[in-house]
Short mmCIF file of C-alpha atoms in Angstrom, two decimals:
data_model
loop_
_atom_site.label_atom_id
_atom_site.label_comp_id
_atom_site.label_asym_id
_atom_site.label_seq_id
_atom_site.Cartn_x
_atom_site.Cartn_y
_atom_site.Cartn_z
CA UNK X 1 82.30 118.85 166.11
CA UNK X 2 80.03 121.82 165.29
CA UNK X 3 79.53 124.78 167.61
CA UNK X 4 76.01 123.65 168.55
CA UNK X 5 77.68 120.78 170.46
CA UNK X 6 81.15 122.19 171.17
CA UNK X 7 80.14 125.38 172.99
CA UNK X 8 77.80 123.58 175.44
CA UNK X 9 80.66 121.17 176.20
CA UNK X 10 83.08 124.05 176.87
CA UNK X 11 80.59 125.69 179.24
CA UNK X 12 79.70 122.35 180.85
CA UNK X 13 83.37 121.55 181.51
CA UNK X 14 83.86 124.82 183.38
CA UNK X 15 80.67 124.35 185.39
CA UNK X 16 81.66 120.75 186.15
CA UNK X 17 84.97 121.99 187.56
CA UNK X 18 83.13 124.43 189.83
CA UNK X 19 80.43 122.00 190.96
CA UNK X 20 82.95 119.25 191.61
CA UNK X 21 85.25 121.50 193.59
CA UNK X 22 82.48 122.86 195.79
CA UNK X 23 81.44 119.36 196.90
CA UNK X 24 84.69 117.38 196.84
CA UNK X 25 86.14 119.53 199.62
CA UNK X 26 83.58 118.35 202.19
CA UNK X 27 85.03 114.82 202.30
CA UNK X 28 88.59 116.09 202.76
CA UNK X 29 88.02 118.72 205.47
CA UNK X 30 89.47 116.56 208.31
CA UNK X 31 92.70 115.90 206.38
CA UNK X 32 93.06 119.55 205.36
CA UNK X 33 92.37 120.73 208.91
CA UNK X 34 94.97 118.38 210.37
CA UNK X 35 97.57 119.52 207.84
CA UNK X 36 97.17 123.26 208.44
CA UNK X 37 96.71 122.92 212.19
CA UNK X 38 93.05 123.67 212.86
CA UNK X 39 89.76 121.86 213.52
CA UNK X 40 87.36 120.59 210.85
CA UNK X 41 84.58 122.70 212.39
CA UNK X 42 86.63 125.88 212.00
CA UNK X 43 87.57 124.94 208.47
CA UNK X 44 83.91 124.78 207.50
CA UNK X 45 84.33 128.53 207.13
CA UNK X 46 85.97 127.64 203.82
CA UNK X 47 82.66 126.25 202.55
CA UNK X 48 80.55 129.13 203.79
CA UNK X 49 83.02 131.79 202.61
CA UNK X 50 82.84 130.32 199.11
CA UNK X 51 79.03 130.41 199.12
CA UNK X 52 79.09 133.96 200.47
CA UNK X 53 81.45 135.09 197.71
CA UNK X 54 79.18 133.51 195.09
CA UNK X 55 76.09 135.26 196.45
CA UNK X 56 77.75 138.68 196.65
CA UNK X 57 79.33 138.75 193.18
CA UNK X 58 76.73 136.97 190.99
CA UNK X 59 74.59 140.16 190.62
CA UNK X 60 77.53 141.92 188.93
CA UNK X 61 78.02 139.19 186.31
CA UNK X 62 75.44 140.39 183.77
CA UNK X 63 76.72 143.97 183.55
CA UNK X 64 80.35 142.78 183.45
CA UNK X 65 79.61 140.48 180.50
CA UNK X 66 77.80 143.26 178.63
CA UNK X 67 80.61 145.74 179.28
CA UNK X 68 83.65 143.58 178.50
CA UNK X 69 82.19 140.78 176.39
CA UNK X 70 80.89 137.40 177.53
CA UNK X 71 83.77 135.43 175.97
CA UNK X 72 86.48 137.48 177.68
CA UNK X 73 84.71 137.50 181.05
CA UNK X 74 84.06 133.75 180.89
CA UNK X 75 87.71 132.99 180.11
CA UNK X 76 88.87 135.42 182.81
CA UNK X 77 86.50 133.84 185.34
CA UNK X 78 88.07 130.44 184.68
CA UNK X 79 91.48 132.04 185.26
CA UNK X 80 90.36 133.57 188.56
CA UNK X 81 88.93 130.23 189.67
CA UNK X 82 92.27 128.57 188.82
CA UNK X 83 94.15 131.23 190.81
CA UNK X 84 91.91 130.52 193.80
CA UNK X 85 92.55 126.79 193.38
CA UNK X 86 96.32 127.33 193.44
CA UNK X 87 95.89 129.49 196.54
CA UNK X 88 93.92 126.71 198.26
CA UNK X 89 96.62 124.14 197.47
CA UNK X 90 99.36 126.43 198.83
CA UNK X 91 97.48 127.46 202.00
CA UNK X 92 99.23 126.95 205.33
CA UNK X 93 96.64 128.57 207.62
CA UNK X 94 92.89 129.00 207.96
CA UNK X 95 93.16 132.63 206.88
CA UNK X 96 95.01 131.72 203.67
CA UNK X 97 92.52 129.00 202.88
CA UNK X 98 89.44 131.17 203.43
CA UNK X 99 90.87 134.00 201.30
CA UNK X 100 91.64 131.54 198.50
CA UNK X 101 88.10 130.17 198.68
CA UNK X 102 86.69 133.70 198.41
CA UNK X 103 88.76 134.19 195.25
CA UNK X 104 87.37 130.91 193.92
CA UNK X 105 83.86 132.10 194.72
CA UNK X 106 84.44 135.32 192.79
CA UNK X 107 85.53 133.30 189.76
CA UNK X 108 82.59 130.93 190.15
CA UNK X 109 80.14 133.84 190.46
CA UNK X 110 81.17 135.04 187.02
CA UNK X 111 81.72 131.61 185.45
CA UNK X 112 78.22 130.16 185.93
CA UNK X 113 75.89 132.97 184.75
CA UNK X 114 78.29 134.21 182.07
CA UNK X 115 78.72 130.64 180.82
CA UNK X 116 74.96 130.43 180.35
CA UNK X 117 75.00 133.82 178.63
CA UNK X 118 77.67 132.55 176.21
CA UNK X 119 75.41 129.61 175.48
CA UNK X 120 72.31 131.74 174.90
CA UNK X 121 74.15 134.15 172.58
CA UNK X 122 75.91 131.41 170.61
CA UNK X 123 73.20 128.75 170.18
CA UNK X 124 70.03 129.08 168.12
CA UNK X 125 66.90 128.88 170.24
CA UNK X 126 65.72 125.83 168.34
CA UNK X 127 68.77 123.89 169.65
CA UNK X 128 68.67 125.32 173.17
CA UNK X 129 67.06 122.31 174.87
CA UNK X 130 69.83 120.00 173.68
CA UNK X 131 72.48 122.52 174.75
CA UNK X 132 70.93 122.98 178.20
CA UNK X 133 70.80 119.22 178.66
CA UNK X 134 74.59 119.10 178.40
CA UNK X 135 75.06 122.08 180.73
CA UNK X 136 72.64 120.66 183.32
CA UNK X 137 74.64 117.45 183.80
CA UNK X 138 77.56 119.02 185.77
CA UNK X 139 75.18 120.40 188.39
CA UNK X 140 73.83 116.88 188.97
CA UNK X 141 77.07 114.91 188.60
CA UNK X 142 79.25 117.17 190.76
CA UNK X 143 77.43 116.76 194.10
CA UNK X 144 77.30 112.95 193.87
CA UNK X 145 80.72 112.33 192.31
CA UNK X 146 82.52 114.88 194.49
CA UNK X 147 82.52 113.01 197.85
CA UNK X 148 83.92 109.68 196.57
CA UNK X 149 86.50 111.49 194.45
CA UNK X 150 87.52 113.57 197.44
CA UNK X 151 87.83 110.44 199.56
CA UNK X 152 89.93 108.70 196.90
CA UNK X 153 92.29 111.68 196.43
CA UNK X 154 92.70 112.21 200.18
CA UNK X 155 93.32 108.50 200.81
CA UNK X 156 95.69 107.66 197.98
CA UNK X 157 97.25 111.05 197.11
CA UNK X 158 97.15 114.28 199.14
CA UNK X 159 94.36 116.80 199.60
CA UNK X 160 96.31 119.37 197.54
CA UNK X 161 95.38 117.50 194.34
CA UNK X 162 91.72 118.31 194.93
CA UNK X 163 92.56 121.83 193.79
CA UNK X 164 95.51 121.19 191.50
CA UNK X 165 93.44 119.03 189.12
CA UNK X 166 91.54 122.23 188.24
CA UNK X 167 94.63 123.71 186.57
CA UNK X 168 94.84 121.54 183.41
CA UNK X 169 91.02 121.53 183.10
CA UNK X 170 90.91 125.31 183.42
CA UNK X 171 93.72 125.87 180.91
CA UNK X 172 91.95 123.72 178.34
CA UNK X 173 88.72 125.61 179.02
CA UNK X 174 90.36 129.02 178.50
CA UNK X 175 92.03 127.97 175.22
CA UNK X 176 88.82 126.41 173.89
CA UNK X 177 86.71 129.41 174.93
CA UNK X 178 89.00 131.96 173.26
CA UNK X 179 89.24 129.86 170.10
CA UNK X 180 85.67 128.71 169.52
CA UNK X 181 83.38 131.25 171.26
CA UNK X 182 82.54 134.36 169.25
CA UNK X 183 83.48 137.73 170.86
CA UNK X 184 79.91 138.96 171.31
CA UNK X 185 79.27 141.96 173.54
CA UNK X 186 76.46 144.43 174.11
CA UNK X 187 76.63 147.46 171.84
CA UNK X 188 75.10 149.73 174.47
CA UNK X 189 76.09 148.53 177.98
CA UNK X 190 73.90 149.99 180.70
CA UNK X 191 75.05 152.23 183.52
CA UNK X 192 76.52 150.24 186.40
CA UNK X 193 74.13 150.18 189.37
CA UNK X 194 76.67 150.31 192.24
CA UNK X 195 74.10 151.14 194.93
CA UNK X 196 71.87 148.29 193.78
CA UNK X 197 74.85 145.91 193.72
CA UNK X 198 75.70 146.76 197.34
CA UNK X 199 72.12 146.24 198.51
CA UNK X 200 71.69 143.01 196.51
CA UNK X 201 75.12 141.74 197.61
CA UNK X 202 74.37 142.30 201.29
CA UNK X 203 70.88 140.88 200.89
CA UNK X 204 71.85 137.74 199.00
CA UNK X 205 75.01 137.28 201.05
CA UNK X 206 73.14 137.52 204.35
CA UNK X 207 70.38 135.13 203.28
CA UNK X 208 72.61 132.57 201.52
CA UNK X 209 75.32 132.68 204.20
CA UNK X 210 72.75 132.46 207.00
CA UNK X 211 71.03 129.47 205.42
CA UNK X 212 74.38 127.76 204.73
CA UNK X 213 75.61 128.26 208.29
CA UNK X 214 72.30 126.93 209.61
CA UNK X 215 72.88 123.76 207.63
CA UNK X 216 76.39 123.37 209.04
CA UNK X 217 75.60 124.22 212.69
CA UNK X 218 78.63 126.50 212.74
CA UNK X 219 77.18 129.52 214.57
CA UNK X 220 74.52 130.06 217.26
CA UNK X 221 70.96 130.35 216.00
CA UNK X 222 70.75 133.97 217.17
CA UNK X 223 73.53 134.96 214.76
CA UNK X 224 72.01 132.87 211.97
CA UNK X 225 68.64 134.57 212.39
CA UNK X 226 70.36 137.99 212.50
CA UNK X 227 72.18 137.26 209.21
CA UNK X 228 68.99 136.16 207.46
CA UNK X 229 67.10 139.17 208.86
CA UNK X 230 69.83 141.57 207.68
CA UNK X 231 69.74 139.98 204.26
CA UNK X 232 65.96 140.20 204.08
CA UNK X 233 65.94 143.90 205.02
CA UNK X 234 68.64 144.66 202.47
CA UNK X 235 66.75 142.80 199.73
CA UNK X 236 63.59 144.74 200.61
CA UNK X 237 65.51 148.00 200.21
CA UNK X 238 66.87 146.72 196.92
CA UNK X 239 63.36 145.97 195.61
CA UNK X 240 62.36 149.55 196.39
CA UNK X 241 65.49 150.83 194.66
CA UNK X 242 65.04 148.58 191.61
CA UNK X 243 61.69 150.20 190.81
CA UNK X 244 63.40 153.59 190.50
CA UNK X 245 66.29 152.65 188.23
CA UNK X 246 66.33 151.71 184.59
CA UNK X 247 69.30 149.34 184.88
CA UNK X 248 68.86 147.14 187.99
CA UNK X 249 71.47 144.44 188.66
CA UNK X 250 68.61 142.05 189.43
CA UNK X 251 65.71 142.70 187.06
CA UNK X 252 62.62 141.32 188.78
CA UNK X 253 60.49 142.83 186.00
CA UNK X 254 61.42 139.69 184.05
CA UNK X 255 59.00 137.81 186.30
CA UNK X 256 56.18 139.35 184.27
CA UNK X 257 57.03 136.80 181.58
CA UNK X 258 54.98 133.66 182.36
CA UNK X 259 57.77 131.27 181.40
CA UNK X 260 60.39 133.11 183.47
CA UNK X 261 58.01 133.35 186.46
CA UNK X 262 57.26 129.62 186.38
CA UNK X 263 60.95 128.78 186.00
CA UNK X 264 62.00 131.02 188.90
CA UNK X 265 59.20 130.34 191.41
CA UNK X 266 58.37 126.76 190.47
CA UNK X 267 62.05 125.99 189.91
CA UNK X 268 62.92 127.31 193.38
CA UNK X 269 60.31 125.05 194.97
CA UNK X 270 61.55 122.03 193.02
CA UNK X 271 65.22 122.72 193.80
CA UNK X 272 64.44 123.38 197.45
CA UNK X 273 63.36 119.78 197.88
CA UNK X 274 65.66 118.08 195.41
CA UNK X 275 68.61 120.18 196.64
CA UNK X 276 68.44 118.37 199.98
CA UNK X 277 69.24 115.02 198.35
CA UNK X 278 73.04 115.45 197.96
CA UNK X 279 73.15 116.44 201.65
CA UNK X 280 70.81 113.81 203.11
CA UNK X 281 71.66 110.74 201.03
CA UNK X 282 75.43 110.51 201.78
CA UNK X 283 74.71 111.01 205.49
CA UNK X 284 72.13 108.21 205.41
CA UNK X 285 74.56 105.89 203.63
CA UNK X 286 77.50 106.65 205.92
CA UNK X 287 75.97 107.31 209.34
CA UNK X 288 72.78 105.27 208.98
CA UNK X 289 74.12 102.28 207.05
CA UNK X 290 77.79 102.40 208.05
CA UNK X 291 79.24 102.65 204.53
CA UNK X 292 82.59 104.30 203.90
CA UNK X 293 82.66 107.63 202.01
CA UNK X 294 83.92 105.81 198.92
CA UNK X 295 81.20 103.13 199.12
CA UNK X 296 78.56 105.78 199.74
CA UNK X 297 79.75 107.78 196.75
CA UNK X 298 79.63 104.76 194.48
CA UNK X 299 76.02 104.09 195.51
CA UNK X 300 74.84 107.69 195.17
CA UNK X 301 76.57 107.95 191.79
CA UNK X 302 73.42 106.30 190.44
CA UNK X 303 71.78 109.73 190.35
CA UNK X 304 74.56 111.03 188.13
CA UNK X 305 74.31 108.01 185.83
CA UNK X 306 70.60 108.65 185.34
CA UNK X 307 71.28 112.33 184.64
CA UNK X 308 73.83 111.52 181.97
CA UNK X 309 71.46 109.07 180.34
CA UNK X 310 68.83 111.78 180.00
CA UNK X 311 70.81 114.32 177.96
CA UNK X 312 70.30 112.57 174.62
CA UNK X 313 66.52 112.23 175.09
CA UNK X 314 65.50 115.55 176.69
CA UNK X 315 64.99 117.51 173.47
CA UNK X 316 62.90 114.75 171.86
CA UNK X 317 60.71 114.30 174.97
CA UNK X 318 60.06 118.02 175.36
CA UNK X 319 59.41 118.47 171.64
CA UNK X 320 56.88 115.64 171.71
CA UNK X 321 54.90 116.58 174.82
CA UNK X 322 55.67 120.27 175.41
CA UNK X 323 57.08 122.01 178.46
CA UNK X 324 53.86 122.34 180.43
CA UNK X 325 52.82 118.68 180.37
CA UNK X 326 56.34 117.43 181.03
CA UNK X 327 57.00 119.78 183.94
CA UNK X 328 53.69 119.11 185.70
CA UNK X 329 53.93 115.33 185.52
CA UNK X 330 57.68 115.12 185.98
CA UNK X 331 57.63 117.28 189.12
CA UNK X 332 55.40 114.67 190.76
CA UNK X 333 57.32 111.68 189.36
CA UNK X 334 60.67 113.08 190.51
CA UNK X 335 59.23 113.75 193.95
CA UNK X 336 57.97 110.16 194.21
CA UNK X 337 61.48 108.84 193.60
CA UNK X 338 62.80 111.30 196.18
CA UNK X 339 60.23 110.08 198.71
CA UNK X 340 61.29 106.48 197.99
CA UNK X 341 64.56 107.25 199.78
CA UNK X 342 62.54 107.30 203.02
CA UNK X 343 61.95 103.56 202.58
CA UNK X 344 65.65 102.70 202.46
CA UNK X 345 66.81 100.58 205.40
CA UNK X 346 70.03 98.76 206.16
CA UNK X 347 68.33 95.61 204.83
CA UNK X 348 67.44 97.18 201.47
CA UNK X 349 69.59 95.61 198.71
CA UNK X 350 72.15 98.09 197.40
CA UNK X 351 71.27 97.09 193.83
CA UNK X 352 67.66 98.19 194.38
CA UNK X 353 68.85 101.50 195.86
CA UNK X 354 71.10 102.11 192.86
CA UNK X 355 68.30 101.30 190.39
CA UNK X 356 65.92 103.74 192.08
CA UNK X 357 68.61 106.43 192.13
CA UNK X 358 69.40 105.89 188.43
CA UNK X 359 65.75 106.20 187.38
CA UNK X 360 65.16 109.12 189.75
CA UNK X 361 68.26 110.86 188.41
CA UNK X 362 66.88 110.59 184.88
CA UNK X 363 63.62 112.33 185.76
CA UNK X 364 65.29 114.97 187.94
CA UNK X 365 67.72 115.83 185.17
CA UNK X 366 64.87 116.10 182.65
CA UNK X 367 63.09 118.51 184.98
CA UNK X 368 66.19 120.65 185.52
CA UNK X 369 66.78 120.82 181.76
CA UNK X 370 63.18 121.92 181.17
CA UNK X 371 63.30 124.54 183.96
CA UNK X 372 66.63 125.98 182.85
CA UNK X 373 65.60 126.20 179.19
CA UNK X 374 62.07 127.52 179.71
CA UNK X 375 63.42 130.50 181.66
CA UNK X 376 64.84 132.09 178.49
CA UNK X 377 62.06 131.24 176.04
CA UNK X 378 60.47 134.71 176.02
CA UNK X 379 63.48 136.82 176.99
CA UNK X 380 64.59 139.37 174.40
CA UNK X 381 68.26 139.29 173.35
CA UNK X 382 69.13 142.62 174.99
CA UNK X 383 67.87 141.34 178.37
CA UNK X 384 69.62 137.96 178.32
CA UNK X 385 72.42 139.08 180.64
CA UNK X 386 69.87 140.19 183.24
CA UNK X 387 68.01 136.90 182.83
CA UNK X 388 71.10 134.72 183.40
CA UNK X 389 71.97 136.74 186.51
CA UNK X 390 68.47 136.37 187.96
CA UNK X 391 68.36 132.62 187.24
CA UNK X 392 71.80 132.08 188.80
CA UNK X 393 70.86 133.97 191.96
CA UNK X 394 67.66 131.93 192.25
CA UNK X 395 69.56 128.67 191.92
CA UNK X 396 72.17 129.68 194.49
CA UNK X 397 69.52 130.57 197.07
CA UNK X 398 67.64 127.34 196.37
CA UNK X 399 70.78 125.23 196.94
CA UNK X 400 71.59 127.01 200.21
CA UNK X 401 67.99 126.75 201.40
CA UNK X 402 67.79 123.07 200.41
CA UNK X 403 70.81 122.10 202.53
CA UNK X 404 69.55 124.15 205.47
CA UNK X 405 66.09 122.61 205.16
CA UNK X 406 67.47 119.07 205.07
CA UNK X 407 69.62 119.67 208.15
CA UNK X 408 66.76 121.34 210.03
CA UNK X 409 64.36 118.47 209.28
CA UNK X 410 66.83 115.86 210.54
CA UNK X 411 67.46 117.84 213.73
CA UNK X 412 63.72 118.30 214.27
CA UNK X 413 63.17 114.54 213.93
CA UNK X 414 65.96 113.88 216.44
CA UNK X 415 64.31 116.28 218.88
CA UNK X 416 60.91 114.66 218.33
CA UNK X 417 62.39 111.17 218.92
CA UNK X 418 64.30 112.42 221.98
CA UNK X 419 67.64 111.11 220.71
CA UNK X 420 71.09 112.69 220.55
CA UNK X 421 72.79 110.17 218.25
CA UNK X 422 71.94 110.33 214.56
CA UNK X 423 70.67 107.09 213.03
CA UNK X 424 68.89 105.91 209.87
CA UNK X 425 65.47 106.37 211.51
CA UNK X 426 65.88 110.16 211.55
CA UNK X 427 66.14 110.53 207.76
CA UNK X 428 62.77 109.14 206.63
CA UNK X 429 60.59 112.13 207.67
CA UNK X 430 63.07 114.55 206.06
CA UNK X 431 62.85 112.77 202.69
CA UNK X 432 59.03 112.80 202.86
CA UNK X 433 58.81 116.53 203.63
CA UNK X 434 61.27 117.64 200.93
CA UNK X 435 59.53 115.42 198.37
CA UNK X 436 56.18 117.06 199.15
CA UNK X 437 57.76 120.51 198.71
CA UNK X 438 59.19 119.52 195.33
CA UNK X 439 55.82 118.09 194.21
CA UNK X 440 54.11 121.40 195.06
CA UNK X 441 56.11 123.04 192.27
CA UNK X 442 53.74 121.35 189.80
CA UNK X 443 51.12 123.95 190.74
CA UNK X 444 53.24 126.77 189.31
CA UNK X 445 53.85 124.86 186.08
CA UNK X 446 50.10 124.15 185.81
CA UNK X 447 49.51 127.90 185.33
CA UNK X 448 51.58 127.95 182.15
CA UNK X 449 49.79 128.26 178.78
CA UNK X 450 49.61 125.07 176.71
CA UNK X 451 52.17 126.32 174.17
CA UNK X 452 54.63 127.67 176.77
CA UNK X 453 58.21 127.66 175.53
CA UNK X 454 57.38 126.75 171.93
CA UNK X 455 60.12 129.17 170.88
CA UNK X 456 62.77 126.75 172.18
CA UNK X 457 61.01 123.39 172.33
CA UNK X 458 60.70 122.88 168.57
CA UNK X 459 57.05 121.96 169.13
CA UNK X 460 54.87 123.52 166.44
CA UNK X 461 52.18 126.07 167.33
CA UNK X 462 48.74 125.15 166.05
CA UNK X 463 46.94 128.17 164.63
CA UNK X 464 43.18 127.72 164.15
CA UNK X 465 41.87 130.23 161.58
CA UNK X 466 38.70 132.10 162.34
CA UNK X 467 35.54 130.92 160.48
CA UNK X 468 34.99 134.46 159.21
CA UNK X 469 38.40 134.71 157.54
CA UNK X 470 41.39 132.74 156.44
CA UNK X 471 44.55 132.66 158.48
CA UNK X 472 46.55 135.87 158.35
CA UNK X 473 49.81 135.65 156.38
CA UNK X 474 51.94 136.15 159.48
CA UNK X 475 50.14 133.32 161.30
CA UNK X 476 50.66 130.96 158.34
CA UNK X 477 54.32 131.91 158.14
CA UNK X 478 54.79 131.27 161.87
CA UNK X 479 53.21 127.82 161.56
CA UNK X 480 55.31 126.92 158.52
CA UNK X 481 58.46 128.06 160.30
CA UNK X 482 57.63 125.90 163.34
CA UNK X 483 56.91 122.87 161.14
CA UNK X 484 60.17 123.33 159.23
CA UNK X 485 62.03 123.53 162.55
CA UNK X 486 60.36 120.30 163.71
CA UNK X 487 61.53 118.53 160.57
CA UNK X 488 65.06 119.87 160.96
CA UNK X 489 65.27 118.80 164.60
CA UNK X 490 63.74 115.41 163.90
#
């Protein structure tokens, strides 16, 4: 297997381990809580502490990769994540468990953005869409496969294996990374912006943690609002600071690039709505329809099946139609399939639900692949580490906000219906609202130029010579290069 396929698989395996672990734990919280002598509600701190650790440490990932080399940092991050997994399996108290989850979060904060950086520095731009298609799958498969796997492990084994299965996967990932990934590092690493890291860490931690806690109903709303407010103030101070430094940990100047701006802003809107699905759908299946966690997971796995079916077609579709057309239309199509979940009732045949989830998963995965790839189309090589950090932070905030939004919409519907017991009727309005939000992202993609992302799509750029003169040599060369790339990719 050549590196164009092998390196994306190495990165995807590590990201799959992280995404799986972050969702599989939710199903097993009652069993873990009973074993270590606490309540499931208290143990939800393990989920929020992990998200907090991610938010705080992600801004440092870009500089760390430039300073020590992306390959070394990526392999070390897998090792740290494994150490946190062992700590979780050996925990005998809430304190032990939370500390171990924080260690896992630190490893995950480095693993995700640095994994993407490895990909960007190892894969030619002409093959980037295919590579991103493979890396996108874990983010879609993990949330839907995690709950049934967690239920199976907890029922037939013990909850400790949820974390211990990371050890052989992680060891394989480290060996493969050190063997097949080139030791590329920045020749001139920038000065470390400690003050900016503190401000960004507090800001992102406060916002992400506040939104996550709001989704879990773990703390009073006054504390939640205070956390989000503290985070917002800190991020405002960081924005002021970032304008005065030449090496910011979060480089918002990248938003001046049209493709990066559309990917960040439009991608946040799309993820905000779609990110509610892994939270809302299992609850609808289990609480609304009375399915077991395992049955619910098998039904919702349709989304993952559709995502996996997309990876072989994404590059061809984007090369044929271009990023702009695909992202505008697909944002609306994906949102329609999300809204269809509002029509599910206990009388809806499970086969029909699975079919809709499979098809919807295909279009959602195509959109995520396009968003993730387009972000780096115009980024210069020496700013790639900053770009991966900014994209990772954006995705983390979108996931946290999506869960909080889904929970808030369900609670609002319950209040409007004057009910205290959750039922299937309370989920319909939430699915409609989040689908509308996702569809609105099409407006940001509409602003893209027609040839947006041609550097990575493989779609040739048409150069129309002026009537007064023939095409300039550099224009002709650019067109010939694009056509040759099309033929090679075809």
